[in-house]
Tab-separated table of C-alpha atoms in Angstrom:
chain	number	residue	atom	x	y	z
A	1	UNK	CA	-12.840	16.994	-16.693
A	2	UNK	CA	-12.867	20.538	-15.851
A	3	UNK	CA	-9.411	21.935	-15.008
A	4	UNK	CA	-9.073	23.072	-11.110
A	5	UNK	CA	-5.844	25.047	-10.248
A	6	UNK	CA	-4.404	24.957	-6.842
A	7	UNK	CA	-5.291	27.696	-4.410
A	8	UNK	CA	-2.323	29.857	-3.270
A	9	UNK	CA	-1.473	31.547	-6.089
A	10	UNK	CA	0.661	30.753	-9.155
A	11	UNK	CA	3.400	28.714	-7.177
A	12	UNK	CA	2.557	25.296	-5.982
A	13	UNK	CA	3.066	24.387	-2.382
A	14	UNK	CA	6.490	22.067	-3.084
A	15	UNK	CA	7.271	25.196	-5.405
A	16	UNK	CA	6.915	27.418	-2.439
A	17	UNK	CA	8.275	24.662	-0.391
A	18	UNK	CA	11.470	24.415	-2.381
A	19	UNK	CA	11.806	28.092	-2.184
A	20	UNK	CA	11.755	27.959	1.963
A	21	UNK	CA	14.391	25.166	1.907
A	22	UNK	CA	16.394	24.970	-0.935
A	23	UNK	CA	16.098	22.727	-4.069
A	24	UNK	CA	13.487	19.304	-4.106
A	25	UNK	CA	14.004	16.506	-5.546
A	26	UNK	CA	11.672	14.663	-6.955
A	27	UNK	CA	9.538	17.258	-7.463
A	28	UNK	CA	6.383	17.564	-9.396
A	29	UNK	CA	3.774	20.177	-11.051
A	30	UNK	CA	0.311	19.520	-10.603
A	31	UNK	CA	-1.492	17.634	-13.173
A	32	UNK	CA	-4.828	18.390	-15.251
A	33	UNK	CA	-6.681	17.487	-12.498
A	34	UNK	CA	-4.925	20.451	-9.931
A	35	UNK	CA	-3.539	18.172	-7.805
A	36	UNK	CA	-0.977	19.560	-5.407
A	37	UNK	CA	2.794	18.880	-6.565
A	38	UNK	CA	4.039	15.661	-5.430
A	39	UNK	CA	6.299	15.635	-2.056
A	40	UNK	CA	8.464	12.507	-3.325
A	41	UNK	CA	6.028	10.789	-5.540
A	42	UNK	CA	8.308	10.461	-9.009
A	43	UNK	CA	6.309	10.628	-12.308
A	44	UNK	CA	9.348	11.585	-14.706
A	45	UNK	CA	11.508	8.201	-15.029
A	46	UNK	CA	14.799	9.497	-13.968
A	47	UNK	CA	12.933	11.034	-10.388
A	48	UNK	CA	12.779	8.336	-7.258
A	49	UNK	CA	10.110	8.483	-4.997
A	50	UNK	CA	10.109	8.338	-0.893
A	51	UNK	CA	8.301	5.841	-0.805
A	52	UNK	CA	7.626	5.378	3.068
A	53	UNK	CA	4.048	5.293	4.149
A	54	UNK	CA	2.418	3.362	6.540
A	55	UNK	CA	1.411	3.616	10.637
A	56	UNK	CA	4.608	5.679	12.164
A	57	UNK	CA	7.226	3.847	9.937
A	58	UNK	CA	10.759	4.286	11.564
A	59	UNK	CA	12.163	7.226	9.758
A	60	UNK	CA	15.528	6.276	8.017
A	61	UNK	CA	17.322	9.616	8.472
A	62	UNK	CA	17.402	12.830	10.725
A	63	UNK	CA	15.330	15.637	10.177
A	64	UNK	CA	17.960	18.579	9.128
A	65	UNK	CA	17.435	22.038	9.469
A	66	UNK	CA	16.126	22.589	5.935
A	67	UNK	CA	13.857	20.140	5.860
A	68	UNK	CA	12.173	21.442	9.359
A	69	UNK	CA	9.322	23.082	7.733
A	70	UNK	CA	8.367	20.171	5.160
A	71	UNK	CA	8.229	17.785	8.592
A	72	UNK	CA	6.360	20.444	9.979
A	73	UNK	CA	4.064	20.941	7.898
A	74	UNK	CA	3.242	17.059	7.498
A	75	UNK	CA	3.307	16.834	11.066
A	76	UNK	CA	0.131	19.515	11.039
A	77	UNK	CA	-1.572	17.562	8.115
A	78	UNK	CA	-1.280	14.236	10.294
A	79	UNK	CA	-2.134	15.314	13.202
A	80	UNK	CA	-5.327	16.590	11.212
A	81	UNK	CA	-6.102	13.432	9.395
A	82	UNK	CA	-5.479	10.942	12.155
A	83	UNK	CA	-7.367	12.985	15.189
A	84	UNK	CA	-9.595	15.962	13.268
A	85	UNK	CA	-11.022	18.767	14.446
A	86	UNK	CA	-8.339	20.510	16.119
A	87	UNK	CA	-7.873	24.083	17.058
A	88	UNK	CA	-4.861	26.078	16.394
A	89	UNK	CA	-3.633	25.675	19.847
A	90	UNK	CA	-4.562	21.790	20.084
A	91	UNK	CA	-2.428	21.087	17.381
A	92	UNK	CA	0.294	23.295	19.157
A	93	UNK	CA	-0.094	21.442	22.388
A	94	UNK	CA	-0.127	17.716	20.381
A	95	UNK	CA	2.596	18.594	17.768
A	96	UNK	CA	5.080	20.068	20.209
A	97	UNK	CA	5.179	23.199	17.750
A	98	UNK	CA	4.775	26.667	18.834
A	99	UNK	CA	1.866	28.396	18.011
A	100	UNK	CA	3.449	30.852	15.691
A	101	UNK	CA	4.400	28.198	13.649
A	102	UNK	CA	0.989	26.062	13.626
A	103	UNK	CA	-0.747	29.703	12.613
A	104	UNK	CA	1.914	29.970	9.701
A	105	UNK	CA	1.232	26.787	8.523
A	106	UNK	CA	-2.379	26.717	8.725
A	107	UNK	CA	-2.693	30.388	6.985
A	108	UNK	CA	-0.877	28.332	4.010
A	109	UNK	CA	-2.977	24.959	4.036
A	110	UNK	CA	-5.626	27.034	4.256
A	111	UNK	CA	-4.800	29.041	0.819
A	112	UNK	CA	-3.910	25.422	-0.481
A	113	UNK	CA	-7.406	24.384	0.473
A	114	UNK	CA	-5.941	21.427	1.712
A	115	UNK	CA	-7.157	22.539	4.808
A	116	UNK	CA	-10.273	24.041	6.306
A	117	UNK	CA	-12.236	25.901	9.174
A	118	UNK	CA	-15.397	24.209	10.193
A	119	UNK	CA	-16.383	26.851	13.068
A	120	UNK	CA	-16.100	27.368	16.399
A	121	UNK	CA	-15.991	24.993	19.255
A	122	UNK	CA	-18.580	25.579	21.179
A	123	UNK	CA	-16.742	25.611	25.095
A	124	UNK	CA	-18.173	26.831	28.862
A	125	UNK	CA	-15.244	28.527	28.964
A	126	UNK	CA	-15.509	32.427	29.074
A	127	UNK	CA	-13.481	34.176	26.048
A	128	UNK	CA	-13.454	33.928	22.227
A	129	UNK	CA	-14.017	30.114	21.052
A	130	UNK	CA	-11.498	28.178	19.294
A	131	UNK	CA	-12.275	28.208	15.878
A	132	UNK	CA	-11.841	23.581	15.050
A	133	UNK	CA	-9.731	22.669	11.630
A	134	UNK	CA	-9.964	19.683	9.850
A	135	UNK	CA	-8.062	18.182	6.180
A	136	UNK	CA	-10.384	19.220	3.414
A	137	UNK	CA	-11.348	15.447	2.862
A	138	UNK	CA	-13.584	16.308	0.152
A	139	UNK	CA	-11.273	18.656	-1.654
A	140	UNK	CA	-9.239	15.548	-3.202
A	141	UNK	CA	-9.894	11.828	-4.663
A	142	UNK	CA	-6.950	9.298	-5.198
A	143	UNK	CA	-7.230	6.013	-7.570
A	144	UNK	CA	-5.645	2.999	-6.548
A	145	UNK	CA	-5.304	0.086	-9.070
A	146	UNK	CA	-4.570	-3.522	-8.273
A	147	UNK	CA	-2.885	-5.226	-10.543
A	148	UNK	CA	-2.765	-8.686	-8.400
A	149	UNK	CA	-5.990	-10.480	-9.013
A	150	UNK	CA	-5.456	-13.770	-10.995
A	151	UNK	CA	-8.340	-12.803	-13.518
A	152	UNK	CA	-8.987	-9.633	-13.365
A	153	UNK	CA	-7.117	-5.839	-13.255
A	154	UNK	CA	-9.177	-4.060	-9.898
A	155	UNK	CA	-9.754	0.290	-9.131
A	156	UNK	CA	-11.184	2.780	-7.522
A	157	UNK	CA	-11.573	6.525	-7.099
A	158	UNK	CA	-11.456	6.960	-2.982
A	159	UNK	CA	-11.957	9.522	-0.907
A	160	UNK	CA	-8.882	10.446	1.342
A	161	UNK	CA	-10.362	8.664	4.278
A	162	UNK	CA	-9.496	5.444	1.939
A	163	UNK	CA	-13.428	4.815	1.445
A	164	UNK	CA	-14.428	3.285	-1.987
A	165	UNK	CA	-16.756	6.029	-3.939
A	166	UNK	CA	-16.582	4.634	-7.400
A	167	UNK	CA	-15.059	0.969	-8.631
A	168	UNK	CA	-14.394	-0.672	-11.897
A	169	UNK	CA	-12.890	-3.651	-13.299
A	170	UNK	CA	-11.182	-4.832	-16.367
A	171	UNK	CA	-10.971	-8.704	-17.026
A	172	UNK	CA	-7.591	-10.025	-17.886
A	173	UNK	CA	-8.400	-12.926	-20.182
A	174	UNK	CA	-4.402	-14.767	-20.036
A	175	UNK	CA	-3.372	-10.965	-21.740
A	176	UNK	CA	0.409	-10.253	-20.952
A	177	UNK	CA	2.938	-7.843	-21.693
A	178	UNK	CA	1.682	-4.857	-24.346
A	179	UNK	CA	-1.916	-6.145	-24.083
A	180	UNK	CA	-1.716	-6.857	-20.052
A	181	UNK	CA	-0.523	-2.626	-20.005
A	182	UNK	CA	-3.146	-1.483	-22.309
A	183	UNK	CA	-6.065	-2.761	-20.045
A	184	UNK	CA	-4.158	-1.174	-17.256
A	185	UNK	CA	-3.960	2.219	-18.819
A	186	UNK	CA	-7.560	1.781	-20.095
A	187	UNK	CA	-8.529	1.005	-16.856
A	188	UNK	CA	-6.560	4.445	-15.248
A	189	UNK	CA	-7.957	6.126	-17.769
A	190	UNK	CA	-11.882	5.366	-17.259
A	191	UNK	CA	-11.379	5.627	-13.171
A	192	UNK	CA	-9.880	9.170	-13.631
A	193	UNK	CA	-12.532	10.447	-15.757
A	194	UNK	CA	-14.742	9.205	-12.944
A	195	UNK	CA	-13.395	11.458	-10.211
A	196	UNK	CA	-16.039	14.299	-9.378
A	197	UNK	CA	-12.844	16.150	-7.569
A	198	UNK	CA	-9.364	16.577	-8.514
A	199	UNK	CA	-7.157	13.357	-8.449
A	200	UNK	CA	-4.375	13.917	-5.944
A	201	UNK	CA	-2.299	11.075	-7.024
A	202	UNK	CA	-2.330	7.582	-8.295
A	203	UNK	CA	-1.702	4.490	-6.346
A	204	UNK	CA	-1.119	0.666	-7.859
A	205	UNK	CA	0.221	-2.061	-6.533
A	206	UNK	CA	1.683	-4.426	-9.202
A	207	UNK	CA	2.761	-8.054	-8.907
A	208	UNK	CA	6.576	-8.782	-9.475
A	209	UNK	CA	9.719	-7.033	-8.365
A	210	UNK	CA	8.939	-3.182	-8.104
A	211	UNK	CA	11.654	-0.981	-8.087
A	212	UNK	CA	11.587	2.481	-6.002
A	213	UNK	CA	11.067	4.242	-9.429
A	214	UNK	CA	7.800	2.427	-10.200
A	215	UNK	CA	9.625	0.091	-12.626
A	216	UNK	CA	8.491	-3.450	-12.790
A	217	UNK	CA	11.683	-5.186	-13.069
A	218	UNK	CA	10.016	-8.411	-13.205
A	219	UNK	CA	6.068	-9.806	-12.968
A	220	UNK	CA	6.611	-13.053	-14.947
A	221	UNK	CA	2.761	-14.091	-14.572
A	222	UNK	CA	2.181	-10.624	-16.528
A	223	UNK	CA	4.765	-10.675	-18.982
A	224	UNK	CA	6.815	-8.022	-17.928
A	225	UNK	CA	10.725	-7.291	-17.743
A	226	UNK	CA	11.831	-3.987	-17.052
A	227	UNK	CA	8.041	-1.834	-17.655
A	228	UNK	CA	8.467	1.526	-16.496
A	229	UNK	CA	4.809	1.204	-15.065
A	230	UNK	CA	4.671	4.212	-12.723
A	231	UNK	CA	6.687	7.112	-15.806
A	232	UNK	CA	4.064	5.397	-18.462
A	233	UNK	CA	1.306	6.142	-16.255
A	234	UNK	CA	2.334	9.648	-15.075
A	235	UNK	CA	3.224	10.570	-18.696
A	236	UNK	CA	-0.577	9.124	-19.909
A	237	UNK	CA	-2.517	11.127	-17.000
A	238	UNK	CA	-0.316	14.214	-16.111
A	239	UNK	CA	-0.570	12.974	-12.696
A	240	UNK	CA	1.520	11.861	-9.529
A	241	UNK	CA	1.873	8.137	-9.975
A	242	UNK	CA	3.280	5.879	-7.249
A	243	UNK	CA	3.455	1.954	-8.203
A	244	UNK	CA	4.607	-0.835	-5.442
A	245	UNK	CA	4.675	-4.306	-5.381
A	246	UNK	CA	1.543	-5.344	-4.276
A	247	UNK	CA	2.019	-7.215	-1.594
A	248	UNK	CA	3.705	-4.158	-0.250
A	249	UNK	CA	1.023	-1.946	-0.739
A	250	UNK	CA	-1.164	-4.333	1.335
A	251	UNK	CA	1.468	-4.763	4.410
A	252	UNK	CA	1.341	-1.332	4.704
A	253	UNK	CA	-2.752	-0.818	4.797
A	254	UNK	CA	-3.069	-3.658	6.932
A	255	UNK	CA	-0.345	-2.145	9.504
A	256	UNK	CA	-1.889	1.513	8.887
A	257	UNK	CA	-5.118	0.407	9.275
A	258	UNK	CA	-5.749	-3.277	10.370
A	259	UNK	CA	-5.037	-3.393	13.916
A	260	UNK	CA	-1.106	-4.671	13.671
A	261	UNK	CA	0.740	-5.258	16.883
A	262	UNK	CA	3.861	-6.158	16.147
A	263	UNK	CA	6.280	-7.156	13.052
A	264	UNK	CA	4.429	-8.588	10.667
A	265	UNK	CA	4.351	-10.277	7.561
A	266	UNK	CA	1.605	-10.322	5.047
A	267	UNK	CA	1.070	-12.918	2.629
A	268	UNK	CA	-0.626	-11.624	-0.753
A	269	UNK	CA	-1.979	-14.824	-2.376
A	270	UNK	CA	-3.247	-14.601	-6.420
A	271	UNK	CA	-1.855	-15.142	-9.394
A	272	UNK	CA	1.019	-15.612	-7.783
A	273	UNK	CA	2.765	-15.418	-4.141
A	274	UNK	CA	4.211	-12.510	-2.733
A	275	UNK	CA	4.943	-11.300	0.846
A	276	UNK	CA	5.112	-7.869	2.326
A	277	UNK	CA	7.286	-7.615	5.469
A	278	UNK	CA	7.516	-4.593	8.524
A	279	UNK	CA	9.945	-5.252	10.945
A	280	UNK	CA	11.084	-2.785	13.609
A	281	UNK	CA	8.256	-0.433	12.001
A	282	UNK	CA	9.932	-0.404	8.595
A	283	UNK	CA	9.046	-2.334	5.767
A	284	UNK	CA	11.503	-4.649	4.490
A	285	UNK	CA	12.651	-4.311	0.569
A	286	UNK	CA	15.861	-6.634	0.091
A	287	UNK	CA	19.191	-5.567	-2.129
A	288	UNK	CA	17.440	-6.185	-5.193
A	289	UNK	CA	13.790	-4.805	-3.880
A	290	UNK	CA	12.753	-8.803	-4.371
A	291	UNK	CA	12.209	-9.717	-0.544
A	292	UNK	CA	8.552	-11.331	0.004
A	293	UNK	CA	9.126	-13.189	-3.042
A	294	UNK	CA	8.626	-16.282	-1.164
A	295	UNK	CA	6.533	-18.010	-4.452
A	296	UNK	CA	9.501	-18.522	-6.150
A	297	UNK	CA	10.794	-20.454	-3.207
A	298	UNK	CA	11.526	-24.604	-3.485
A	299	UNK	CA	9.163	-26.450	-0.017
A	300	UNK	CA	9.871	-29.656	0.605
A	301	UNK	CA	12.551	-32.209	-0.332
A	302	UNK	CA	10.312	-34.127	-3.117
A	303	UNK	CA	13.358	-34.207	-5.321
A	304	UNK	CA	16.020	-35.141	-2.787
A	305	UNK	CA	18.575	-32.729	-0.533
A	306	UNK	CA	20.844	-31.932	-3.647
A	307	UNK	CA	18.095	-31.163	-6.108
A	308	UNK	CA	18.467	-27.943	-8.171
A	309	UNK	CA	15.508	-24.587	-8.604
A	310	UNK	CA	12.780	-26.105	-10.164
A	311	UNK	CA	9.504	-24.059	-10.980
A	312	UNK	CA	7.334	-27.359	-10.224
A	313	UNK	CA	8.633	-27.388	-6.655
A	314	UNK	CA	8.564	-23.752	-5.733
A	315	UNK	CA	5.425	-22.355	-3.105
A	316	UNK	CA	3.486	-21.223	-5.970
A	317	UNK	CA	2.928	-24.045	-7.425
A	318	UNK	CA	0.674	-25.216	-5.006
A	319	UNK	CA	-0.312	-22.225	-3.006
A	320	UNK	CA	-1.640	-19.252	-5.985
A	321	UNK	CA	-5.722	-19.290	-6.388
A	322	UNK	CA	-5.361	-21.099	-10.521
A	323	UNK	CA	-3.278	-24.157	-8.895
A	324	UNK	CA	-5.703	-23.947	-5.526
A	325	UNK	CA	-8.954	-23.705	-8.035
A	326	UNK	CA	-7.508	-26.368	-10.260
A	327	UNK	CA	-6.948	-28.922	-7.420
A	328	UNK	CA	-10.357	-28.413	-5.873
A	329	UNK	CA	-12.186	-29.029	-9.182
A	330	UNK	CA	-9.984	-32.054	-10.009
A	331	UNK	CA	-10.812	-33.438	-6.543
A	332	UNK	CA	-14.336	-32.802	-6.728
A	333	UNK	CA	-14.746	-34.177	-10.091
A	334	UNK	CA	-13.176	-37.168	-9.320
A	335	UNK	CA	-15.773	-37.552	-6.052
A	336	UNK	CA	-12.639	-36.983	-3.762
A	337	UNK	CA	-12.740	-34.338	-0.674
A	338	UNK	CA	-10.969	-31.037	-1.854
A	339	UNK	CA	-9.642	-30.151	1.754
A	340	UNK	CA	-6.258	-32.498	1.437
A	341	UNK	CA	-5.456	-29.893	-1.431
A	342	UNK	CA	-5.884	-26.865	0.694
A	343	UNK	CA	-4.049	-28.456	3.580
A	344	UNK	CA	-1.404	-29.007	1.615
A	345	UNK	CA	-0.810	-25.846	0.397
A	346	UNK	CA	-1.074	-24.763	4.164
A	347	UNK	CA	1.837	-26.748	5.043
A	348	UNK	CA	3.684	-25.958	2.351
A	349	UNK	CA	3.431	-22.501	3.139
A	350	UNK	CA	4.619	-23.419	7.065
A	351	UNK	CA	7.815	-25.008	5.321
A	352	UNK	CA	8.698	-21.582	3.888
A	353	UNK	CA	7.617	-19.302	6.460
A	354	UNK	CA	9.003	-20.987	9.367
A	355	UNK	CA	12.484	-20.412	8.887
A	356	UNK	CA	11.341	-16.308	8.649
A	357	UNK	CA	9.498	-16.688	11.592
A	358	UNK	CA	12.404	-18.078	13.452
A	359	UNK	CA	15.022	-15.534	11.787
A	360	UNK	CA	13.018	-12.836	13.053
A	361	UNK	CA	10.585	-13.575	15.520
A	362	UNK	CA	7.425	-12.057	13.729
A	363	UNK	CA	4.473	-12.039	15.918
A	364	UNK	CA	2.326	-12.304	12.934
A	365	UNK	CA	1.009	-14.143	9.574
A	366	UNK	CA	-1.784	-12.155	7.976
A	367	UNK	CA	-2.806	-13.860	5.119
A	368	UNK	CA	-4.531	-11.850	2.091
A	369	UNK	CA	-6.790	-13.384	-0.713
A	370	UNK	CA	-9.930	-15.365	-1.538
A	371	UNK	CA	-11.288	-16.319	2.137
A	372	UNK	CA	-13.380	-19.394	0.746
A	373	UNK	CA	-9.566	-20.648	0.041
A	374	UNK	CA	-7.314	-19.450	2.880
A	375	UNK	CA	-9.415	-19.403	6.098
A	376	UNK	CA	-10.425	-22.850	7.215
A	377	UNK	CA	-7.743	-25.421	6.352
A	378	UNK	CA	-5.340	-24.004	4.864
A	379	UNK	CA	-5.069	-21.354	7.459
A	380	UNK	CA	-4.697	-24.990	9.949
A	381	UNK	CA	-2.207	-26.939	8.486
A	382	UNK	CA	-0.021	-23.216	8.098
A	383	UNK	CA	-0.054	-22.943	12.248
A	384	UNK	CA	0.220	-26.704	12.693
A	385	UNK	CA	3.255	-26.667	10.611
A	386	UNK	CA	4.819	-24.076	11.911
A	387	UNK	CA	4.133	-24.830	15.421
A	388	UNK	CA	6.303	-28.502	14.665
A	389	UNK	CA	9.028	-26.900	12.953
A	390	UNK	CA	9.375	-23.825	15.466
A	391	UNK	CA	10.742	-23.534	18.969
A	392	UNK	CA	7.455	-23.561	20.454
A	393	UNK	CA	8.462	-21.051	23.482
A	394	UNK	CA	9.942	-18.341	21.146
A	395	UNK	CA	6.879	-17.982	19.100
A	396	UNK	CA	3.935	-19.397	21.422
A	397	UNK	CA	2.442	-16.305	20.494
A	398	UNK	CA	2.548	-16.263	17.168
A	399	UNK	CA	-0.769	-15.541	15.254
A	400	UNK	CA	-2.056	-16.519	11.379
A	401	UNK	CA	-5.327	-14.848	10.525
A	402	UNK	CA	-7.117	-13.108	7.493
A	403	UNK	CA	-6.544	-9.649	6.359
A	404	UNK	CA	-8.888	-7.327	8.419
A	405	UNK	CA	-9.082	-5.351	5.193
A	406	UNK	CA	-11.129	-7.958	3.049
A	407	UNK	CA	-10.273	-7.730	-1.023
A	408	UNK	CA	-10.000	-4.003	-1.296
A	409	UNK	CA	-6.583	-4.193	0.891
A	410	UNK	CA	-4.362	-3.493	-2.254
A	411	UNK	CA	-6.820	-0.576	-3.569
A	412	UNK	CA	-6.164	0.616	0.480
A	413	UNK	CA	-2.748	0.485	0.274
A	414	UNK	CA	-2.600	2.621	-2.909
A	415	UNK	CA	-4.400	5.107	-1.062
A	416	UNK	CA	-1.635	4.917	1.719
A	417	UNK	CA	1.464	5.169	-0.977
A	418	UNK	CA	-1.117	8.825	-2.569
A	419	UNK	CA	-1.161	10.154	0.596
A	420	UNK	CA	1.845	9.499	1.924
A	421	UNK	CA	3.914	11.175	-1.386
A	422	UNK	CA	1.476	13.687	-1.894
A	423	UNK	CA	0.398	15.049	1.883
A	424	UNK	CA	3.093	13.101	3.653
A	425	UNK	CA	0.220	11.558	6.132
A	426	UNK	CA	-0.630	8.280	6.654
């Protein structure tokens, strides 16, 4: 692929950023691709990410002085991307920035290309026209990789409006550990040399216990302990990598992007179970960046009040698509009904989330995964369950339903985590 270099000159815009404000951290250079330096994104393993996208996610710290013109300038870009075609002076008035500063920052999205002019508006009005702006949303692509399907590794090369342009798929075949990383690298690899832009950043959402360095501390379906997914990838590409937990990654495309009204919880069902959690417009990571791991969780008292942890009693075993698809075809085969197993599964998912739903008083359950399984039954016996083991007037309005954002919600949410570290939009 043909090397681009960022327009501006021979600084790149966290370079020039770093320059205005004082040292960055977490810095990165562009990549092969020409991809603008990373604004948080880590891709050397001792850098750590900010790693806060998503739809207006409560910030977790004030805005000092020297970071005014960073916010600024990601202010612009958002106002851009959500609302488009904007004059200087609209995005004065909707920003609450003067106009001085919107033309400074402008003139230098505009050398970045990051920005552009698309003419001007045509208005009644006597005077010069407003010339309209808009994000150069051709200028970049961003691959996202999910790493959650039960047989399969999934990408894509996306525009920055999140739409699919090119998608490929690698088959996992039971691989783990080394093998399980060399299909994923393969599969980086091919999407990459697919781009017909520059690749602004990488995006994957990984089963397991993610770390906010991109380490996989722990995916036990996969094999891994301690990979250092997201430094392995940035070192094999040259370019700004950003890996999540997957379930994560979808919360935050599904709040971004799905039509969320409240706090929420998301429920990423494949290989295994995992949960991604917003509450008070912040998603939810735990001490040990393991909260959602509700698969690992014992339902039920099959084994009495005292028993101990036991991996044949935790929500996974009945709840993750093999153990779903391997009850169905056992009841079928034996010339039983298959919807007792999915009902099952349903209320042994209402045993674990109730006590969260009380706790916190979500107003929603999106569930995400293969509709033929969740919706119908299983989707039934979840409300019916927790309806009985709920107050009923503290949560009469709580709603289960499907992801609005179908099977491509991970690859989404990778596209969220790019353009969040790169452009600091969402």
């Amino acid at each position: 692929m043909t090397t681009t270099e960022v327009p501006g000159g021979a600084t790149t815009p966290a370079q020039r950023q770093a320059a205005d404000t004082g040292p960055a951290v977490g810095v990165v250079a562009p990549g092969r691709n020409g991809a603008p330096a990373a604004r948080g994104a880590a891709t050397g393993a001792h850098a750590v990410p900010a790693f806060a996208p998503g739809r207006a996610l409560r910030p977790s710290a004030k805005v000092l002085p020297e970071h005014a013109r960073s916010h600024n300038r990601s202010l612009v870009l958002q106002t851009l991307y959500r609302s488009g075609e904007r004059s200087r002076a609209d995005l004065a008035r909707e920003t609450g920035l003067t106009r001085v500063t919107v033309s400074d920052l402008v003139a230098e999205l505009l050398a970045e290309g990051l920005v552009v002019e698309l003419g001007q508006r045509e208005a009644p009005r006597p005077g010069k026209p407003a010339v309209l702006l808009d994000i150069n949303r051709g200028a970049y692509r961003i691959v996202g990789v999910d790493l959650s399907g039960h047989d399969r590794f999934r990408g894509a090369v996306m525009d920055l409006d999140g739409e699919i342009l090119t998608s490929s798929e690698v088959m996992l075949d039971d691989a783990t550990g080394e093998e399980a990383l060399a299909k994923v690298e393969r599969l980086v690899a091919g999407l990459v040399a697919a781009s017909t832009a520059p690749v602004l950043g990488i995006g994957v959402g990984s089963p397991g216990v993610v770390d906010l360095a991109g380490t996989v501390l722990t995916a036990p379906n996969l094999g891994w302990v301690g990979l250092p997914l997201q430094s392995f990838l940035a070192e094999r590409t040259g370019l700004p990598v950003v890996v999540a937990n997957d379930a994560n990654a979808a919360v935050l495309a599904e709040y971004g992007y799905g039509g969320a009204t409240g706090d929420m919880m998301l429920i990423r069902v494949g290989h295994g179970i995992g949960a991604g959690l917003i509450v008070a417009g912040a998603l939810v990571y735990g001490s040990h960046f393991a909260a959602g791991e509700i698969g690992q969780v014992m339902v039920g008292t099959d084994l009495g009040l005292e028993a101990t942890y036991s991996r044949d009693q935790v929500l996974e075993h009945w709840l993750s698509v093999p153990q779903l698809q391997r009850g169905i075809a056992e009841a079928e085969e034996a010339g039983a009904d298959p919807t007792p197993v999915l009902r099952e599964a349903g209320q042994r998912l209402g045993i674990a989330l109730a006590p969260v739903v009380g706790a916190l008083n979500l107003s929603e359950i999106v569930l995400s995964g293969p509709t033929d399984l969740l919706d119908g039954p299983l989707a039934e016996a979840t409300v019916h369950t927790l309806r009985n083991r709920t107050m009923a007037e503290n949560h009469a309005d709580l709603a289960v339903r499907m992801t609005a954002q179908g099977q491509d919600i991970v690859l989404r949410g990778a596209a969220v985590l790019v353009l969040s570290g790169q452009l600091g939009v969402s």
